[in-house]
PDB file of C-alpha atoms in Angstrom:
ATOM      1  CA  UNK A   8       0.000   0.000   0.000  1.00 37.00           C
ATOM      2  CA  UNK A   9       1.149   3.546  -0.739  1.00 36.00           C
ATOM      3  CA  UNK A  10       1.436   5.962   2.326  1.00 40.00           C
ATOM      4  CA  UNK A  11      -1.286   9.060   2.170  1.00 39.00           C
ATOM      5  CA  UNK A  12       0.911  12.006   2.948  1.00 45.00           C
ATOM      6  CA  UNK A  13      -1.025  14.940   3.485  1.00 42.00           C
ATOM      7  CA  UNK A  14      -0.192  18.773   3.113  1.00 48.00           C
ATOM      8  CA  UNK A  15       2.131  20.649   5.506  1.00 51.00           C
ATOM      9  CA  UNK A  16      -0.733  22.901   5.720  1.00 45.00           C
ATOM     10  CA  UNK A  17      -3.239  20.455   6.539  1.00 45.00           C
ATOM     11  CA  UNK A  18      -0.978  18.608   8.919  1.00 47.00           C
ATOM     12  CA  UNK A  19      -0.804  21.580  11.000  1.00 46.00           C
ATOM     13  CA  UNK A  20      -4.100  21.920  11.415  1.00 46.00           C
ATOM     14  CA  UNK A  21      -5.056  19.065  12.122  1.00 47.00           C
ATOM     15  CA  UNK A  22      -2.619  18.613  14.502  1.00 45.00           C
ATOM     16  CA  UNK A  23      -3.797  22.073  15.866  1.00 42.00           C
ATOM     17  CA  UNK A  24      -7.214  20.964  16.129  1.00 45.00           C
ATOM     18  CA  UNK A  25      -6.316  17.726  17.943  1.00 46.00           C
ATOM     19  CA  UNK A  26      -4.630  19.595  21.008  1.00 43.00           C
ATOM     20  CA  UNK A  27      -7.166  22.009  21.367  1.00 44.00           C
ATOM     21  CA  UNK A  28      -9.307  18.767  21.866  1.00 47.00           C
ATOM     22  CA  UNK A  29      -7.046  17.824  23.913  1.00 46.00           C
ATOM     23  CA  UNK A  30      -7.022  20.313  26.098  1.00 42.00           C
ATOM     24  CA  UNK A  31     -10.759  20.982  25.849  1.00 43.00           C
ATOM     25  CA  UNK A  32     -11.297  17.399  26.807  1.00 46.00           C
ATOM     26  CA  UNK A  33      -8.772  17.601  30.161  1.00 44.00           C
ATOM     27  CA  UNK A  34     -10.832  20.492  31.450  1.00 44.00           C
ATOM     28  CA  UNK A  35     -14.076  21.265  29.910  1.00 44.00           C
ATOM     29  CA  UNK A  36     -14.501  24.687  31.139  1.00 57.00           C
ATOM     30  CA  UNK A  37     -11.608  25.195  29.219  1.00 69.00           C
ATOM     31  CA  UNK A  38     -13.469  26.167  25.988  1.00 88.00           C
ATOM     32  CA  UNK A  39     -12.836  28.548  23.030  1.00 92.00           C
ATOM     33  CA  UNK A  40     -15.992  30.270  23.307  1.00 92.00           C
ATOM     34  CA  UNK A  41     -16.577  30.561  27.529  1.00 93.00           C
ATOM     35  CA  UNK A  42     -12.735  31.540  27.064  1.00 94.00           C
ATOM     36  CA  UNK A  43     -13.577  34.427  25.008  1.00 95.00           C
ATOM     37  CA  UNK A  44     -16.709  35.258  26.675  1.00 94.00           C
ATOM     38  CA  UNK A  45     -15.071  35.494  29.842  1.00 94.00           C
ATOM     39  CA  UNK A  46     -11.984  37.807  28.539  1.00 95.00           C
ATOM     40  CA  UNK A  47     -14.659  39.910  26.863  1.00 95.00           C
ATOM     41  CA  UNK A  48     -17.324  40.200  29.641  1.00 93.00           C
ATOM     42  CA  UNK A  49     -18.608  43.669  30.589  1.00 92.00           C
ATOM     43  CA  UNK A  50     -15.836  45.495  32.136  1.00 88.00           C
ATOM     44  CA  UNK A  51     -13.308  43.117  31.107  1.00 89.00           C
ATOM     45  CA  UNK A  52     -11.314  46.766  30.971  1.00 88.00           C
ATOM     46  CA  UNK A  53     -10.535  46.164  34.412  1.00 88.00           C
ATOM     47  CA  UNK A  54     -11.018  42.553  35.106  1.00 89.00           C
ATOM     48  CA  UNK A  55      -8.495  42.041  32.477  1.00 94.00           C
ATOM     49  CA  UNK A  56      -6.030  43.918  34.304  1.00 94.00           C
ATOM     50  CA  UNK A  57      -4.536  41.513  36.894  1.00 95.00           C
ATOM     51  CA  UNK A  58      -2.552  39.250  34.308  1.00 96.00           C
ATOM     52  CA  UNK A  59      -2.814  36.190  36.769  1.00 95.00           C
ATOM     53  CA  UNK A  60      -6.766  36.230  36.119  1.00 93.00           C
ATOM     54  CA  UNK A  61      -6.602  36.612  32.563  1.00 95.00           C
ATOM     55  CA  UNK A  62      -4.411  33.564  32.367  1.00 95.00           C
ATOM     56  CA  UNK A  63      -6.378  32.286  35.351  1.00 93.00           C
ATOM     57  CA  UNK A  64      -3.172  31.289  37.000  1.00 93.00           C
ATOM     58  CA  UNK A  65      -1.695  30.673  40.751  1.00 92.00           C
ATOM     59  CA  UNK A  66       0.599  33.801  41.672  1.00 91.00           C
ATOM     60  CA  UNK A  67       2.644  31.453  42.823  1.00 90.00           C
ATOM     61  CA  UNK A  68       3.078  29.916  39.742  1.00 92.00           C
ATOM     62  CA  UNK A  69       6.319  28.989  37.902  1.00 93.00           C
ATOM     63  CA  UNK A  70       7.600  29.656  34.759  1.00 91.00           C
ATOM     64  CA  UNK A  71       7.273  26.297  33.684  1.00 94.00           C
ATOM     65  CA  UNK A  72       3.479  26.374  34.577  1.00 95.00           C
ATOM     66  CA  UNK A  73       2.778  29.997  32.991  1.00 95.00           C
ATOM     67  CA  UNK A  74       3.978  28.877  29.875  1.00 95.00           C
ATOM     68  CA  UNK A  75       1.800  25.948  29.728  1.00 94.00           C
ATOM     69  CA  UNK A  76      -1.082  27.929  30.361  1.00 94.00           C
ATOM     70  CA  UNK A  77      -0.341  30.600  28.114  1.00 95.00           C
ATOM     71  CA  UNK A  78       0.134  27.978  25.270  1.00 94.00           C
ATOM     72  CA  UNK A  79      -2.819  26.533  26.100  1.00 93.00           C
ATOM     73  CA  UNK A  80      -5.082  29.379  26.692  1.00 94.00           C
ATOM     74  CA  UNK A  81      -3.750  31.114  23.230  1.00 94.00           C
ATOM     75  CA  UNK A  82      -4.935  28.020  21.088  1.00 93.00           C
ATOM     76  CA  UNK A  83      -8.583  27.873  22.488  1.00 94.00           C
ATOM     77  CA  UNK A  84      -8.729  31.642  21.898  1.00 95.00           C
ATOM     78  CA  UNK A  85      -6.674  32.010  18.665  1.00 94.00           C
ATOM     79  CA  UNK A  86      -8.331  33.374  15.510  1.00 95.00           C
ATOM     80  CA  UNK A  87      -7.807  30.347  13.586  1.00 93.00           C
ATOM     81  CA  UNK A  88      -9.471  28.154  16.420  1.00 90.00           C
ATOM     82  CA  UNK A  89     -12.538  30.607  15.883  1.00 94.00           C
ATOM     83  CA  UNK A  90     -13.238  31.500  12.122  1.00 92.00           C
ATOM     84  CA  UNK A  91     -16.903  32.372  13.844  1.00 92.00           C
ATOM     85  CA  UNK A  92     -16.219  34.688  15.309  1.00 93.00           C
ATOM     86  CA  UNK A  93     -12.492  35.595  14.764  1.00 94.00           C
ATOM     87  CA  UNK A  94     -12.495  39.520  15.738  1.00 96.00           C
ATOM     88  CA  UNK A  95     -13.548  38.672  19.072  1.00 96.00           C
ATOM     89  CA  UNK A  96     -11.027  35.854  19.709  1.00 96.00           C
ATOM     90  CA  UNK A  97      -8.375  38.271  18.000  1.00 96.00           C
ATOM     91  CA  UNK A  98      -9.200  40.438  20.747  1.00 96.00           C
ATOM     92  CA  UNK A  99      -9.279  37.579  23.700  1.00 96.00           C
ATOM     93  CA  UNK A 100      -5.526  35.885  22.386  1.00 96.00           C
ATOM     94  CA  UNK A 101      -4.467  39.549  22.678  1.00 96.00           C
ATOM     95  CA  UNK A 102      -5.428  40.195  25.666  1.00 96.00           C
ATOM     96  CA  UNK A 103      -3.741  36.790  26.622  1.00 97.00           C
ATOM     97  CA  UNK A 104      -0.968  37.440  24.571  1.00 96.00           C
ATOM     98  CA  UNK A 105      -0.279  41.073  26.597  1.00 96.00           C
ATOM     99  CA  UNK A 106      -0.872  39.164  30.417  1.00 96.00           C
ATOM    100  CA  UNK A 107       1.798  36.399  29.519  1.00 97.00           C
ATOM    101  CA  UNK A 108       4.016  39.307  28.137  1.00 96.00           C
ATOM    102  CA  UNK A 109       3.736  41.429  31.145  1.00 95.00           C
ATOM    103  CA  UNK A 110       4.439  38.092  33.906  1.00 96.00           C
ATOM    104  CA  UNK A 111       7.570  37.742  31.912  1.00 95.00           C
ATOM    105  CA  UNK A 112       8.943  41.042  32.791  1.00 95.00           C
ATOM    106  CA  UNK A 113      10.486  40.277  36.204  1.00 94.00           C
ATOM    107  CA  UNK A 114       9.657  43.880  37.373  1.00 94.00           C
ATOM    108  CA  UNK A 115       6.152  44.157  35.974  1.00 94.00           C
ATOM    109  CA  UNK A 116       5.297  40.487  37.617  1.00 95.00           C
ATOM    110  CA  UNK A 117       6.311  41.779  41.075  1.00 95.00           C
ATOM    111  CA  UNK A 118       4.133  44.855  40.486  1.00 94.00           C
ATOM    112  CA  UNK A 119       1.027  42.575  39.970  1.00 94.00           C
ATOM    113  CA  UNK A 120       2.530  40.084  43.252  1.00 95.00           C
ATOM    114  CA  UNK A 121       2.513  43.384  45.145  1.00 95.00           C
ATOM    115  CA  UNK A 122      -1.371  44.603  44.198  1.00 95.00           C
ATOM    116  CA  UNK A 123      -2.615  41.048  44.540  1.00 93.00           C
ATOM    117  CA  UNK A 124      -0.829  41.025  48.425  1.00 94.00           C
ATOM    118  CA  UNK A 125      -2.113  44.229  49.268  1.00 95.00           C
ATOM    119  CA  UNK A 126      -5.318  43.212  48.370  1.00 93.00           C
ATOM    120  CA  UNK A 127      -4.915  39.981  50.782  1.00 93.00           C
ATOM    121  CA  UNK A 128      -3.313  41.753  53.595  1.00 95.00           C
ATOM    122  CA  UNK A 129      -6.586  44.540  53.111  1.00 94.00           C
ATOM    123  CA  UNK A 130      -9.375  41.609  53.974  1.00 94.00           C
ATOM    124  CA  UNK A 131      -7.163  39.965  56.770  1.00 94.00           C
ATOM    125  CA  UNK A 132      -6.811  43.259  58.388  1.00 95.00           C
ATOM    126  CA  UNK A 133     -10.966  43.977  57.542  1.00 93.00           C
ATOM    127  CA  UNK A 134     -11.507  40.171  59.285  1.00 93.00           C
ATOM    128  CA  UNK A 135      -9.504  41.036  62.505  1.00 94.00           C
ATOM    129  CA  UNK A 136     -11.512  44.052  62.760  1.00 94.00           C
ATOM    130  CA  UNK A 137     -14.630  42.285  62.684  1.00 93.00           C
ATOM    131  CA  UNK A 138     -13.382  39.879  65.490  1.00 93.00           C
ATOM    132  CA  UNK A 139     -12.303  43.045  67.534  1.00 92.00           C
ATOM    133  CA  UNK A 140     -15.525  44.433  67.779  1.00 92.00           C
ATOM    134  CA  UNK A 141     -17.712  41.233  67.893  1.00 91.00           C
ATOM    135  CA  UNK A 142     -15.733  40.371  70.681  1.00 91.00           C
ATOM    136  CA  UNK A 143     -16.060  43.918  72.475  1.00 92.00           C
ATOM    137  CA  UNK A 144     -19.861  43.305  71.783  1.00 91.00           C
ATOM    138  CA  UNK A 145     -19.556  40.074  73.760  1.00 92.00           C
ATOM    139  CA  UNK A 146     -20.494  37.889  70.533  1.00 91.00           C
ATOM    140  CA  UNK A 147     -19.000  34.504  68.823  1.00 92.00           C
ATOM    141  CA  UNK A 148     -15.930  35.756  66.505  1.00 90.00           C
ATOM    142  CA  UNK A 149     -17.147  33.353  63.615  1.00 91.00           C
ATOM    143  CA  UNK A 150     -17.165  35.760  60.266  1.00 90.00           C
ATOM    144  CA  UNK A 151     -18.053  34.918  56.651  1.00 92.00           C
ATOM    145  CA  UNK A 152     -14.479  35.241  55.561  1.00 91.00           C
ATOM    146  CA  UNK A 153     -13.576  32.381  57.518  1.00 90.00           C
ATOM    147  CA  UNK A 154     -14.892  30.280  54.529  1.00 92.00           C
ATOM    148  CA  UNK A 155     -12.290  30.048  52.300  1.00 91.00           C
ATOM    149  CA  UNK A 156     -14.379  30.419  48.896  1.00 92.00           C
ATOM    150  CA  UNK A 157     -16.073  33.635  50.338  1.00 92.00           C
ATOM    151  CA  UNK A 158     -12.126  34.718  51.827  1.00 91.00           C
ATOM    152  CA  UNK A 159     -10.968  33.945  48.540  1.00 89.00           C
ATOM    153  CA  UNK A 160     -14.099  36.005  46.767  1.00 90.00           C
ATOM    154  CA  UNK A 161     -13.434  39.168  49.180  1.00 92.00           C
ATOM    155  CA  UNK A 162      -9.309  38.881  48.038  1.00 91.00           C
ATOM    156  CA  UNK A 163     -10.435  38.687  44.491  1.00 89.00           C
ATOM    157  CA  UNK A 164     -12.869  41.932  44.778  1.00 91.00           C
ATOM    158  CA  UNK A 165     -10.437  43.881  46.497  1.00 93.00           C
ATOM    159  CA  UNK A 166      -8.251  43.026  44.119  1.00 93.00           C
ATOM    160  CA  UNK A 167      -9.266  44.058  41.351  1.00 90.00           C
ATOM    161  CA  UNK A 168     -10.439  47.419  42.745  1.00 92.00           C
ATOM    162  CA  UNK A 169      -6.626  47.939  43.602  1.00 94.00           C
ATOM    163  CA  UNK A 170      -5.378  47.072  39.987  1.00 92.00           C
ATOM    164  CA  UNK A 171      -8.872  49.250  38.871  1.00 91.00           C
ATOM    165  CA  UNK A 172      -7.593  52.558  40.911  1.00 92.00           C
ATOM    166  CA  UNK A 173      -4.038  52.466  39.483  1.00 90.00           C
ATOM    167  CA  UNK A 174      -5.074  51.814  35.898  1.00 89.00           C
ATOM    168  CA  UNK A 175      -7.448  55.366  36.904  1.00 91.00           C
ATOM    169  CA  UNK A 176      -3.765  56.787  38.789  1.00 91.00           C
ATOM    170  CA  UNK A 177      -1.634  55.846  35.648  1.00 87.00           C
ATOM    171  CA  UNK A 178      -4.699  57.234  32.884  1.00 87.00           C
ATOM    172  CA  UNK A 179      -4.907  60.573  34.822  1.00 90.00           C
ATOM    173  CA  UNK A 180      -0.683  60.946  35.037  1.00 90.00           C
ATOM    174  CA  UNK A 181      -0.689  59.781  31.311  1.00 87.00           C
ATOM    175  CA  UNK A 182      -3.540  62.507  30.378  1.00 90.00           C
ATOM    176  CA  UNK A 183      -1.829  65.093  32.589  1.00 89.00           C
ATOM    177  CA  UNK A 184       1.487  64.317  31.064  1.00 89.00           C
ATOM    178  CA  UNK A 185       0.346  64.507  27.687  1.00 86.00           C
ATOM    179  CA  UNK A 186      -1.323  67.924  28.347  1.00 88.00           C
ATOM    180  CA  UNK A 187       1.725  69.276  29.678  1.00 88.00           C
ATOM    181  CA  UNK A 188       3.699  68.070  26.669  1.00 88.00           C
ATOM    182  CA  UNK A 189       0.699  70.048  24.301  1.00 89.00           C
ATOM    183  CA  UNK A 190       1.213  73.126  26.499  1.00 87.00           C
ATOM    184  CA  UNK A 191       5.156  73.010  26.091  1.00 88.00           C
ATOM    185  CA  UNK A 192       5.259  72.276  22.519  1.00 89.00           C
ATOM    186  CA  UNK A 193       2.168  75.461  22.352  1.00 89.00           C
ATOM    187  CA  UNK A 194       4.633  77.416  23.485  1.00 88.00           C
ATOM    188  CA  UNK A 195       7.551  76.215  21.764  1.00 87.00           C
ATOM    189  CA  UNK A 196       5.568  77.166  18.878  1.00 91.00           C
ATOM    190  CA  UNK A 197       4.938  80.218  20.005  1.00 87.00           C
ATOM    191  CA  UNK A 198       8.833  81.572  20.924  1.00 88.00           C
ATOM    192  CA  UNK A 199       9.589  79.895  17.477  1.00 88.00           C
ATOM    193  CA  UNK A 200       6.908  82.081  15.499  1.00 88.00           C
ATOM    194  CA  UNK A 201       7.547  85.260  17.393  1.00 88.00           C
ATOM    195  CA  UNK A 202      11.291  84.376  17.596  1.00 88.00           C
ATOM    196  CA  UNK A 203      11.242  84.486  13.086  1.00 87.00           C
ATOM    197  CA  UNK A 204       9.015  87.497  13.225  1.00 88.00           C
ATOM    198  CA  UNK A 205      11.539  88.857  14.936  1.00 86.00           C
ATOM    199  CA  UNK A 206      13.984  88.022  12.251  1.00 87.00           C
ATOM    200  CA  UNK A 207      11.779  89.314   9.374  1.00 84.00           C
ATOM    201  CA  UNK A 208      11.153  92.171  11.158  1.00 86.00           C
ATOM    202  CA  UNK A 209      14.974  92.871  11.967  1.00 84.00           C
ATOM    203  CA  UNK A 210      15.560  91.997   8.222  1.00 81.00           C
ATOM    204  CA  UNK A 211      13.181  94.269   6.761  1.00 81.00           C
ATOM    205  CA  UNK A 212      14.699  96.697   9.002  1.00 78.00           C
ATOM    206  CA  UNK A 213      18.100  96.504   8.266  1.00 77.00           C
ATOM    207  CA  UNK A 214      17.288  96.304   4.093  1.00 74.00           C
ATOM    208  CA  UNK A 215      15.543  99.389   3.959  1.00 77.00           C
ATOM    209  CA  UNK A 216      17.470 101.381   6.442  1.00 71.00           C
ATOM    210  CA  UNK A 217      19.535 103.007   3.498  1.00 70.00           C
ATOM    211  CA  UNK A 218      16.028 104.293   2.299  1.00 68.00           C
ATOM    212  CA  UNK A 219      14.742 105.333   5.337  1.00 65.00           C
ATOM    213  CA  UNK A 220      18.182 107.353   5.590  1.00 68.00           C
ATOM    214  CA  UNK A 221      17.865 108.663   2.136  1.00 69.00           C
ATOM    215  CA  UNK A 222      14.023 109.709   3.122  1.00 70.00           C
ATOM    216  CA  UNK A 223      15.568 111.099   5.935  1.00 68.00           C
ATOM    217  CA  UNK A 224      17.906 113.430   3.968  1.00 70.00           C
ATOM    218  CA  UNK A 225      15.970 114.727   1.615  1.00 72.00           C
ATOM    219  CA  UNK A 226      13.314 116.002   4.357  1.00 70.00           C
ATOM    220  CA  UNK A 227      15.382 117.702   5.780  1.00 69.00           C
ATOM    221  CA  UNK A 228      17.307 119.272   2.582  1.00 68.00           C
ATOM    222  CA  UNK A 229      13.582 120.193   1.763  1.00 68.00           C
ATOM    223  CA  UNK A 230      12.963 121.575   5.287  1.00 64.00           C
ATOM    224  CA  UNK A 231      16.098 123.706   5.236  1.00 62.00           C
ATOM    225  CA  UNK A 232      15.454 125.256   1.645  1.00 61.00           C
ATOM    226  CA  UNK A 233      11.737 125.720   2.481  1.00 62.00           C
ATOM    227  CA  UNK A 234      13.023 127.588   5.447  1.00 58.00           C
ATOM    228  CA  UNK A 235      15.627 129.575   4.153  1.00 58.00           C
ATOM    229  CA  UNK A 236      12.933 130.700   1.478  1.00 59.00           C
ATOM    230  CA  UNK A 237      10.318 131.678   4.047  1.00 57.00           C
ATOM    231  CA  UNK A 238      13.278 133.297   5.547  1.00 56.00           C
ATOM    232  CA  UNK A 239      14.231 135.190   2.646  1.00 56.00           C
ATOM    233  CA  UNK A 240      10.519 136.039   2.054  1.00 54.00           C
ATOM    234  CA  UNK A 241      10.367 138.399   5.026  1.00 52.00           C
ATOM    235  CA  UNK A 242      13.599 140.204   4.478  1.00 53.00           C
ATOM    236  CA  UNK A 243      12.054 143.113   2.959  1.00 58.00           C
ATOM    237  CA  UNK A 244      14.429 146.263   2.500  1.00 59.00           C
ATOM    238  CA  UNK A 245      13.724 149.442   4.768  1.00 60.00           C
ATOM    239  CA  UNK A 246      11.128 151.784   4.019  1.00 62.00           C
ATOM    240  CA  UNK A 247      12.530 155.055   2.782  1.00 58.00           C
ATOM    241  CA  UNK A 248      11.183 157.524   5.341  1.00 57.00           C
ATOM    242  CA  UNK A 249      10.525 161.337   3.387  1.00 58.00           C
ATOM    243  CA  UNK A 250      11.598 164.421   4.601  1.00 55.00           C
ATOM    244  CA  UNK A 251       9.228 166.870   5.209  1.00 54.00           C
ATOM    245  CA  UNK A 252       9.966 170.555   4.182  1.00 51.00           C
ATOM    246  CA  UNK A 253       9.600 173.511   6.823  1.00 47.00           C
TER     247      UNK A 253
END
């Protein structure tokens, strides 16, 4: 029997299809479209913010482990996966595509580690304030955080109200920054319009300067000749007085 060798192209995608199967199969909430619907969800602005829940990934994670989930979270969500509906899954593998990017940035990771504790150490310190004054009211010191889906809930809503404020910090510097930069190149403008003004006007100046001197000359040759002729109009000789006989 011959062997049926099929395209390159085909290959690939079929191999392509078979992991996403694959990986649809190991967890079935893993799937292209809930994965899109969830990056795209109203206010996904925000939500989409803390990398680790775009990627829906453990902090703690490794590097090992982030890559595996970015692989596999980029095929469910890739355009190719989802010729439906491929400018919303262009816009879910980006926004996958940007979260992986920024947790491989050592800095920018430890930016996200620090929002994501701050929002942890916030409920802890809101739970021992609840115990403080249920115990000054003389009552048991059970709380709802001390379930750990509702803890875990509270973390995730503070949270994201942390990474939601400094996304508002960072648009107002950014807006505020590029205003500045308007108003300085405004005036840069400005001192570079008046400053060749200036020059023209200096230029104009200087070129007809001889004329202006010229102008100059001959108003006054004129004034002098008209005044030496109004001069010489009232120099009228003596009247001859008569002598008069005795």
């Amino acid at each position: 029997m011959y062997e049926v060798r099929l395209p390159e192209k085909m290959q690939s995608n079929l191999l392509f299809h078979h992991i996403v199967k694959q990986i649809e199969k190991r967890d079935s909430v893993l799937t292209s479209k809930q994965q899109i619907d969830r990056l795209l969800r109203p206010g996904s602005s925000y939500f989409n913010l803390n990398p680790f829940e775009v990627l829906q990934i453990d902090p703690e994670a490794t590097s090992d482990e982030l890559k595996k989930r970015f692989r596999a979270l980029s095929i469910l969500v890739h355009p190719d996966k989802n010729q439906g509906d491929p400018e919303r899954a262009q816009k879910a593998f980006e926004a996958v595509d940007k979260a992986y990017k920024l947790l491989l940035e050592p800095e920018q990771r430890k930016r996200a580690l620090d929002v994501i504790h701050a929002g942890q150490e916030y409920v802890e310190h809101n739970v021992k304030e609840k115990r403080k004054q249920l115990k000054k009211d003389g009552k048991p010191l059970d709380v709802e955080e001390d379930d750990p889906e509702v803890f875990k809930q509270a973390v995730y809503k503070q949270t994201m109200k942390l990474f939601a404020e400094l996304e508002i910090k960072r648009k107002e510097r950014e807006a505020k920054d590029m205003h500045e930069r308007k108003r300085a190149r405004e005036e840069e403008i400005e001192a570079a319009e008046k400053a060749k003004r200036d020059r023209e006007w200096q230029k104009n100046f200087e070129e007809t300067r001889d004329g202006r001197v010229d102008s100059w000359r001959t108003f006054q040759a004129k004034g002098k000749k008209s005044k030496e002729k109004k001069n010489r109009s009232f120099l009228k000789p003596p009247k001859v007085k008569m002598e008069q006989r005795e």
